[in-house]
């Protein structure tokens, strides 16, 4: 009996707690809803409406007055030109004979003097034996020691006195000392009979060769 009373009392207490919770939830919902409505009302009261006025278009400016038209004077065409044609003057030509030049007698040119009689002519000729113009004693010592040999061609210019004026090497032996020795000895030893043109002595020329060979 005592256990049954305790179970009934627990059930009644649980129901009371649930009812109290429901009441609290209902009151909280009502409170929240009311506050929200009041906030919306206050915001609506604080909002101010601003009227936006449209700008009026600017007044149109009056167009400038038109310029006065100038009256142009009438165009007068010039009078037509009248050309007068005068006939060309007549020109008469009279043929006149050309003047005759006086005839002046011309003297015949003087006769040329007769050419002088051609005298004897001859080329320069060596006096004596040309082989003596250079000999073994004239051999350059260095070329002799090195046993160098060769042939030098030369041409000389001869004066009216028969002596050599100038010597030129026309063919080299391949050795400068042999070529130089050739002209040196020919100038010193060579003598000639001068060239003759029309009986008069003139400068002439002569060509030959010197063979440089070491004696065995």
mmCIF file of N, CA and C in Angstrom, residues 5 7 24 32 51 58 76 91-92 95 103 109 128 137 140 145-146 152 163 173 179-180 188 193 197 199-200 208 214:
data_model
loop_
_atom_site.group_PDB
_atom_site.id
_atom_site.type_symbol
_atom_site.label_atom_id
_atom_site.label_comp_id
_atom_site.label_asym_id
_atom_site.label_seq_id
_atom_site.Cartn_x
_atom_site.Cartn_y
_atom_site.Cartn_z
ATOM 1 N N UNK A 5 1.163 4.333 -3.219
ATOM 2 C CA UNK A 5 1.032 5.778 -3.027
ATOM 3 C C UNK A 5 2.267 6.498 -3.557
ATOM 4 N N UNK A 7 4.223 5.668 -6.084
ATOM 5 C CA UNK A 7 4.216 5.701 -7.565
ATOM 6 C C UNK A 7 3.259 6.746 -8.065
ATOM 7 N N UNK A 24 6.264 28.011 -19.754
ATOM 8 C CA UNK A 24 7.461 28.845 -19.953
ATOM 9 C C UNK A 24 7.771 29.018 -21.430
ATOM 10 N N UNK A 32 9.051 37.025 -27.311
ATOM 11 C CA UNK A 32 9.933 37.259 -28.463
ATOM 12 C C UNK A 32 9.174 37.868 -29.617
ATOM 13 N N UNK A 51 12.528 63.127 -50.670
ATOM 14 C CA UNK A 51 11.996 63.296 -52.029
ATOM 15 C C UNK A 51 13.119 63.734 -52.953
ATOM 16 N N UNK A 58 18.080 72.695 -68.853
ATOM 17 C CA UNK A 58 18.534 74.105 -69.008
ATOM 18 C C UNK A 58 17.754 74.810 -70.109
ATOM 19 N N UNK A 76 28.824 93.273 -114.918
ATOM 20 C CA UNK A 76 28.691 93.852 -116.255
ATOM 21 C C UNK A 76 29.753 93.224 -117.127
ATOM 22 N N UNK A 91 57.521 92.617 -149.459
ATOM 23 C CA UNK A 91 58.981 92.784 -149.497
ATOM 24 C C UNK A 91 59.464 92.275 -150.837
ATOM 25 N N UNK A 92 60.188 93.097 -151.509
ATOM 26 C CA UNK A 92 60.754 92.740 -152.804
ATOM 27 C C UNK A 92 62.245 92.475 -152.637
ATOM 28 N N UNK A 95 68.152 90.288 -156.431
ATOM 29 C CA UNK A 95 69.369 89.472 -156.416
ATOM 30 C C UNK A 95 70.541 90.306 -156.878
ATOM 31 N N UNK A 103 92.242 88.699 -157.334
ATOM 32 C CA UNK A 103 93.168 87.578 -157.457
ATOM 33 C C UNK A 103 94.576 88.076 -157.157
ATOM 34 N N UNK A 109 106.388 77.834 -153.037
ATOM 35 C CA UNK A 109 107.260 77.629 -151.869
ATOM 36 C C UNK A 109 108.671 77.311 -152.308
ATOM 37 N N UNK A 128 139.526 44.160 -128.707
ATOM 38 C CA UNK A 128 140.131 43.025 -128.031
ATOM 39 C C UNK A 128 139.123 41.908 -127.821
ATOM 40 N N UNK A 137 140.262 35.158 -111.598
ATOM 41 C CA UNK A 137 140.743 35.965 -110.482
ATOM 42 C C UNK A 137 139.665 36.936 -109.974
ATOM 43 N N UNK A 140 134.056 36.120 -107.018
ATOM 44 C CA UNK A 140 133.826 36.531 -105.631
ATOM 45 C C UNK A 140 134.232 35.411 -104.672
ATOM 46 N N UNK A 145 134.009 29.942 -102.299
ATOM 47 C CA UNK A 145 133.987 29.025 -101.166
ATOM 48 C C UNK A 145 132.721 28.157 -101.157
ATOM 49 N N UNK A 146 131.606 28.753 -101.543
ATOM 50 C CA UNK A 146 130.347 28.007 -101.548
ATOM 51 C C UNK A 146 130.120 27.259 -102.853
ATOM 52 N N UNK A 152 125.560 35.268 -116.255
ATOM 53 C CA UNK A 152 124.929 36.582 -116.138
ATOM 54 C C UNK A 152 124.902 37.247 -117.497
ATOM 55 N N UNK A 163 133.986 54.227 -124.180
ATOM 56 C CA UNK A 163 133.934 53.692 -122.817
ATOM 57 C C UNK A 163 132.487 53.376 -122.428
ATOM 58 N N UNK A 173 122.171 35.420 -112.807
ATOM 59 C CA UNK A 173 122.746 34.097 -112.583
ATOM 60 C C UNK A 173 122.106 33.389 -111.402
ATOM 61 N N UNK A 179 126.291 38.643 -110.279
ATOM 62 C CA UNK A 179 125.770 39.674 -111.181
ATOM 63 C C UNK A 179 126.512 40.988 -110.986
ATOM 64 N N UNK A 180 126.766 41.363 -109.709
ATOM 65 C CA UNK A 180 127.471 42.622 -109.447
ATOM 66 C C UNK A 180 128.901 42.569 -109.972
ATOM 67 N N UNK A 188 135.072 48.267 -116.029
ATOM 68 C CA UNK A 188 136.486 48.596 -115.822
ATOM 69 C C UNK A 188 137.362 48.222 -117.015
ATOM 70 N N UNK A 193 134.833 50.326 -130.131
ATOM 71 C CA UNK A 193 134.821 51.269 -131.232
ATOM 72 C C UNK A 193 133.425 51.882 -131.230
ATOM 73 N N UNK A 197 126.837 57.072 -137.069
ATOM 74 C CA UNK A 197 125.630 57.319 -137.836
ATOM 75 C C UNK A 197 125.904 58.462 -138.816
ATOM 76 N N UNK A 199 128.366 59.001 -140.647
ATOM 77 C CA UNK A 199 129.733 59.491 -140.544
ATOM 78 C C UNK A 199 130.055 60.142 -139.229
ATOM 79 N N UNK A 200 129.100 60.210 -138.262
ATOM 80 C CA UNK A 200 129.360 60.837 -136.967
ATOM 81 C C UNK A 200 129.256 59.804 -135.857
ATOM 82 N N UNK A 208 125.974 40.946 -124.100
ATOM 83 C CA UNK A 208 126.744 39.700 -124.072
ATOM 84 C C UNK A 208 126.461 38.996 -122.748
ATOM 85 N N UNK A 214 133.728 27.583 -111.720
ATOM 86 C CA UNK A 214 134.895 27.334 -110.870
ATOM 87 C C UNK A 214 135.859 26.432 -111.642
#
